Tab-separated table of C-alpha atoms in Angstrom:
chain	number	residue	atom	x	y	z
A	47	UNK	CA	0.000	0.000	0.000
A	48	UNK	CA	2.826	2.409	0.852
A	49	UNK	CA	4.510	1.685	-2.492
A	50	UNK	CA	1.252	2.269	-4.369
A	51	UNK	CA	0.739	5.647	-2.663
A	52	UNK	CA	4.372	6.559	-3.340
A	53	UNK	CA	4.072	5.589	-7.012
A	54	UNK	CA	0.916	7.658	-7.495
A	55	UNK	CA	2.573	10.600	-5.771
A	56	UNK	CA	5.514	10.227	-8.159
A	57	UNK	CA	3.174	10.380	-11.139
A	58	UNK	CA	1.523	13.503	-9.735
A	59	UNK	CA	4.875	15.233	-9.319
A	60	UNK	CA	5.948	14.300	-12.846
A	61	UNK	CA	2.579	15.414	-14.217
A	62	UNK	CA	3.029	18.844	-12.672
A	63	UNK	CA	5.498	19.645	-15.449
A	64	UNK	CA	2.925	19.030	-18.219
A	65	UNK	CA	1.198	22.005	-19.835
A	66	UNK	CA	-2.246	22.351	-21.354
A	67	UNK	CA	-4.479	24.885	-22.993
A	68	UNK	CA	-6.629	27.250	-20.988
A	69	UNK	CA	-9.888	25.953	-19.544
A	70	UNK	CA	-12.904	25.740	-21.843
A	71	UNK	CA	-16.506	24.752	-21.187
A	72	UNK	CA	-18.864	23.801	-24.024
A	73	UNK	CA	-22.585	23.446	-23.321
A	74	UNK	CA	-24.993	21.680	-25.675
A	75	UNK	CA	-28.625	22.759	-25.321
A	76	UNK	CA	-31.921	21.777	-26.935
A	77	UNK	CA	-31.807	24.848	-29.178
A	78	UNK	CA	-28.769	23.399	-30.945
A	79	UNK	CA	-30.482	20.198	-32.087
A	80	UNK	CA	-30.399	19.916	-35.874
A	81	UNK	CA	-28.477	23.167	-36.404
A	82	UNK	CA	-25.286	21.614	-37.775
A	83	UNK	CA	-21.854	21.625	-36.154
A	84	UNK	CA	-22.055	23.058	-32.645
A	85	UNK	CA	-18.467	22.802	-31.385
A	86	UNK	CA	-15.090	21.898	-32.858
A	87	UNK	CA	-11.984	20.611	-31.107
A	88	UNK	CA	-8.895	21.973	-32.900
A	89	UNK	CA	-5.646	20.049	-32.425
A	90	UNK	CA	-2.571	21.864	-33.709
A	91	UNK	CA	1.025	21.094	-32.652
A	92	UNK	CA	4.461	20.957	-34.312
A	93	UNK	CA	6.914	18.369	-32.988
A	94	UNK	CA	9.924	16.401	-34.247
A	95	UNK	CA	9.382	17.181	-37.931
A	96	UNK	CA	5.626	16.524	-37.773
A	97	UNK	CA	2.882	19.120	-38.068
A	98	UNK	CA	-0.073	17.646	-36.206
A	99	UNK	CA	-3.397	19.052	-37.366
A	100	UNK	CA	-6.839	17.605	-36.641
A	101	UNK	CA	-10.404	18.633	-35.922
A	102	UNK	CA	-13.216	16.842	-34.126
A	103	UNK	CA	-16.684	18.295	-34.737
A	104	UNK	CA	-19.786	17.658	-32.631
A	105	UNK	CA	-23.276	18.092	-34.080
A	106	UNK	CA	-26.031	17.553	-31.499
A	107	UNK	CA	-28.915	15.709	-33.171
A	108	UNK	CA	-30.950	14.599	-30.148
A	109	UNK	CA	-31.289	15.677	-26.508
A	110	UNK	CA	-33.569	14.131	-23.909
A	111	UNK	CA	-33.515	13.911	-20.124
A	112	UNK	CA	-31.429	10.716	-20.117
A	113	UNK	CA	-29.683	10.756	-23.531
A	114	UNK	CA	-27.711	13.004	-25.865
A	115	UNK	CA	-26.844	12.060	-29.443
A	116	UNK	CA	-24.046	13.574	-31.529
A	117	UNK	CA	-22.788	13.244	-35.080
A	118	UNK	CA	-18.994	13.298	-34.748
A	119	UNK	CA	-16.481	13.841	-37.576
A	120	UNK	CA	-12.747	13.313	-37.005
A	121	UNK	CA	-10.434	14.826	-39.633
A	122	UNK	CA	-6.641	14.463	-39.586
A	123	UNK	CA	-4.820	17.028	-41.758
A	124	UNK	CA	-1.345	16.399	-40.348
A	125	UNK	CA	1.727	16.589	-42.576
A	126	UNK	CA	5.486	16.268	-42.352
A	127	UNK	CA	7.531	13.309	-41.124
A	128	UNK	CA	5.805	10.231	-39.659
A	129	UNK	CA	2.390	8.673	-40.144
A	130	UNK	CA	0.960	10.807	-37.308
A	131	UNK	CA	-2.106	8.756	-36.416
A	132	UNK	CA	-4.780	10.269	-34.183
A	133	UNK	CA	-5.952	7.313	-32.103
A	134	UNK	CA	-8.046	8.831	-29.295
A	135	UNK	CA	-9.449	11.991	-27.748
A	136	UNK	CA	-11.239	12.661	-24.501
A	137	UNK	CA	-13.388	15.000	-22.430
A	138	UNK	CA	-12.184	15.577	-18.891
A	139	UNK	CA	-15.559	16.183	-17.214
A	140	UNK	CA	-19.081	15.695	-18.590
A	141	UNK	CA	-22.126	17.063	-16.765
A	142	UNK	CA	-24.604	15.660	-15.869
A	143	UNK	CA	-22.526	12.593	-14.893
A	144	UNK	CA	-22.439	9.899	-17.559
A	145	UNK	CA	-23.813	6.401	-17.112
A	146	UNK	CA	-22.646	5.013	-20.473
A	147	UNK	CA	-21.418	5.875	-23.978
A	148	UNK	CA	-21.974	4.100	-27.298
A	149	UNK	CA	-20.898	4.599	-30.908
A	150	UNK	CA	-22.611	3.530	-34.122
A	151	UNK	CA	-22.149	4.016	-37.844
A	152	UNK	CA	-18.439	3.176	-37.734
A	153	UNK	CA	-16.341	0.038	-37.422
A	154	UNK	CA	-13.434	2.161	-36.238
A	155	UNK	CA	-14.345	4.348	-33.280
A	156	UNK	CA	-15.463	3.150	-29.855
A	157	UNK	CA	-16.304	5.086	-26.682
A	158	UNK	CA	-15.951	4.347	-22.982
A	159	UNK	CA	-16.074	6.067	-19.593
A	160	UNK	CA	-13.478	6.848	-16.924
A	161	UNK	CA	-10.389	6.201	-19.020
A	162	UNK	CA	-6.723	7.173	-18.622
A	163	UNK	CA	-4.306	8.710	-21.089
A	164	UNK	CA	-0.768	8.262	-19.700
A	165	UNK	CA	0.090	11.958	-19.338
A	166	UNK	CA	-3.397	13.193	-18.353
A	167	UNK	CA	-5.720	12.435	-15.424
A	168	UNK	CA	-8.663	10.156	-16.018
A	169	UNK	CA	-11.280	11.528	-18.378
A	170	UNK	CA	-15.036	11.038	-18.078
A	171	UNK	CA	-15.384	10.260	-21.792
A	172	UNK	CA	-12.924	8.842	-24.318
A	173	UNK	CA	-13.405	8.003	-28.001
A	174	UNK	CA	-10.719	5.783	-29.480
A	175	UNK	CA	-9.748	3.877	-32.634
A	176	UNK	CA	-7.535	1.200	-31.124
A	177	UNK	CA	-7.511	-1.354	-28.320
A	178	UNK	CA	-7.893	1.245	-25.533
A	179	UNK	CA	-8.101	4.976	-24.925
A	180	UNK	CA	-4.348	4.940	-24.206
A	181	UNK	CA	-3.596	3.499	-27.660
A	182	UNK	CA	-1.310	0.536	-28.270
A	183	UNK	CA	-1.086	-2.104	-30.971
A	184	UNK	CA	-4.032	-4.087	-32.256
A	185	UNK	CA	-7.656	-3.230	-31.692
A	186	UNK	CA	-10.392	-2.645	-34.259
A	187	UNK	CA	-8.414	0.055	-36.084
A	188	UNK	CA	-4.743	0.031	-35.036
A	189	UNK	CA	-3.938	2.827	-37.517
A	190	UNK	CA	-6.326	5.380	-36.056
A	191	UNK	CA	-7.272	8.324	-38.255
A	192	UNK	CA	-4.565	9.255	-40.750
A	193	UNK	CA	-4.136	12.166	-43.145
A	194	UNK	CA	-6.837	12.604	-45.757
A	195	UNK	CA	-9.244	10.023	-44.348
A	196	UNK	CA	-11.917	11.690	-42.195
A	197	UNK	CA	-13.943	9.350	-40.000
A	198	UNK	CA	-17.496	9.885	-38.827
A	199	UNK	CA	-19.646	8.155	-36.250
A	200	UNK	CA	-22.653	8.724	-34.018
A	201	UNK	CA	-22.005	9.091	-30.298
A	202	UNK	CA	-24.797	8.364	-27.817
A	203	UNK	CA	-24.297	9.453	-24.209
A	204	UNK	CA	-26.610	8.288	-21.424
A	205	UNK	CA	-27.363	9.882	-18.047
A	206	UNK	CA	-29.540	9.169	-15.021
A	207	UNK	CA	-31.387	12.449	-15.597
A	208	UNK	CA	-30.942	16.159	-16.211
A	209	UNK	CA	-29.508	16.126	-19.735
A	210	UNK	CA	-32.498	17.970	-21.196
A	211	UNK	CA	-31.314	21.071	-19.353
A	212	UNK	CA	-27.989	20.972	-21.196
A	213	UNK	CA	-24.893	18.776	-21.461
A	214	UNK	CA	-21.551	20.356	-20.626
A	215	UNK	CA	-18.060	19.312	-21.760
A	216	UNK	CA	-15.285	20.673	-19.538
A	217	UNK	CA	-11.624	20.807	-20.586
A	218	UNK	CA	-8.976	19.548	-20.885
A	219	UNK	CA	-9.745	17.632	-24.080
A	220	UNK	CA	-6.623	15.467	-24.492
A	221	UNK	CA	-5.625	13.598	-27.632
A	222	UNK	CA	-3.368	10.595	-28.231
A	223	UNK	CA	-1.206	10.275	-31.354
A	224	UNK	CA	1.053	7.447	-32.485
A	225	UNK	CA	4.031	7.141	-34.878
A	226	UNK	CA	4.749	10.864	-34.719
A	227	UNK	CA	7.675	12.599	-36.422
A	228	UNK	CA	11.235	11.381	-36.940
A	229	UNK	CA	11.287	9.284	-33.773
A	230	UNK	CA	7.849	7.700	-34.413
A	231	UNK	CA	7.012	8.195	-30.739
A	232	UNK	CA	3.573	8.519	-29.171
A	233	UNK	CA	2.477	12.033	-28.229
A	234	UNK	CA	-0.352	13.456	-26.145
A	235	UNK	CA	-1.592	17.024	-25.904
A	236	UNK	CA	-4.663	19.072	-25.114
A	237	UNK	CA	-6.988	20.635	-27.651
A	238	UNK	CA	-6.266	24.251	-28.488
A	239	UNK	CA	-9.645	26.000	-28.246
A	240	UNK	CA	-13.012	25.833	-29.946
A	241	UNK	CA	-12.172	28.971	-31.895
A	242	UNK	CA	-8.935	27.693	-33.387
A	243	UNK	CA	-6.369	29.848	-31.570
A	244	UNK	CA	-3.565	27.633	-30.331
A	245	UNK	CA	-0.931	27.628	-27.657
A	246	UNK	CA	2.606	26.921	-28.850
A	247	UNK	CA	3.944	24.642	-26.129
A	248	UNK	CA	5.023	21.236	-27.494
A	249	UNK	CA	2.996	18.093	-26.872
A	250	UNK	CA	4.051	15.633	-24.211
A	251	UNK	CA	6.237	12.781	-25.445
A	252	UNK	CA	5.130	9.658	-23.623
A	253	UNK	CA	7.992	7.996	-21.675
A	254	UNK	CA	8.182	4.353	-20.725
A	255	UNK	CA	6.374	3.653	-17.410
A	256	UNK	CA	9.644	2.808	-15.626
A	257	UNK	CA	11.198	6.075	-16.776
A	258	UNK	CA	8.216	8.033	-15.511
A	259	UNK	CA	8.339	6.302	-12.128
A	260	UNK	CA	12.071	6.965	-11.732
A	261	UNK	CA	11.584	10.612	-12.671
A	262	UNK	CA	8.877	10.970	-10.055
A	263	UNK	CA	11.038	9.302	-7.391
A	264	UNK	CA	13.931	11.632	-8.184
A	265	UNK	CA	11.685	14.689	-7.954
A	266	UNK	CA	10.278	13.573	-4.611
A	267	UNK	CA	13.797	12.997	-3.324
A	268	UNK	CA	14.828	16.480	-4.406
A	269	UNK	CA	11.810	17.983	-2.664
A	270	UNK	CA	12.614	16.090	0.543
A	271	UNK	CA	16.222	17.314	0.443
A	272	UNK	CA	15.070	20.894	0.073
A	273	UNK	CA	12.707	20.550	3.034
A	274	UNK	CA	15.533	19.217	5.227
A	275	UNK	CA	17.782	22.121	4.225
A	276	UNK	CA	15.018	24.586	5.004
């Protein structure tokens, strides 16, 4: 138990050095039903010879007290070195609280609740084209969404009640990419904003789990040393 607490604390210390875009809140209301695209996630980062560009659009087509339905289109316009596959994206907090999530109209994209991307906290909602939200080999579509091949699917969210009054997505909205740039590493970063203006900090390169744990241990040791000196 002590080791588990220490390991989680190490991850929290290491995660403190990650950056993300400013907070955003998107609310879907009944007046938006059938009006076309309501919100767009814009992903835009340059790293290791790759220019990562993607959009995820949400079009609310149905809203009831216990359900919300969206048409979702994922477009990857990345260019440069690497295959730069977008394999998952998430919503940090959804209100009212979700009870389930389903996809239809696609053999590629799935959705699930309470998932973890390695460099972000757990997210309430994750859509992914791979074995898990965190990526990896295999799965229904191991390649994810690549340049020039937009994917679309319907996303159905379920709630105990209260959705008719509006469904809110709260940031961060992290994304997972694989085979990025010259090094073909995995990368994760937050969405820019719904309006398309982007921060310029680089995405987070995902280290091996052992490397992350060692980094956290070293940081905790440094903090302890400083406290003793103080």
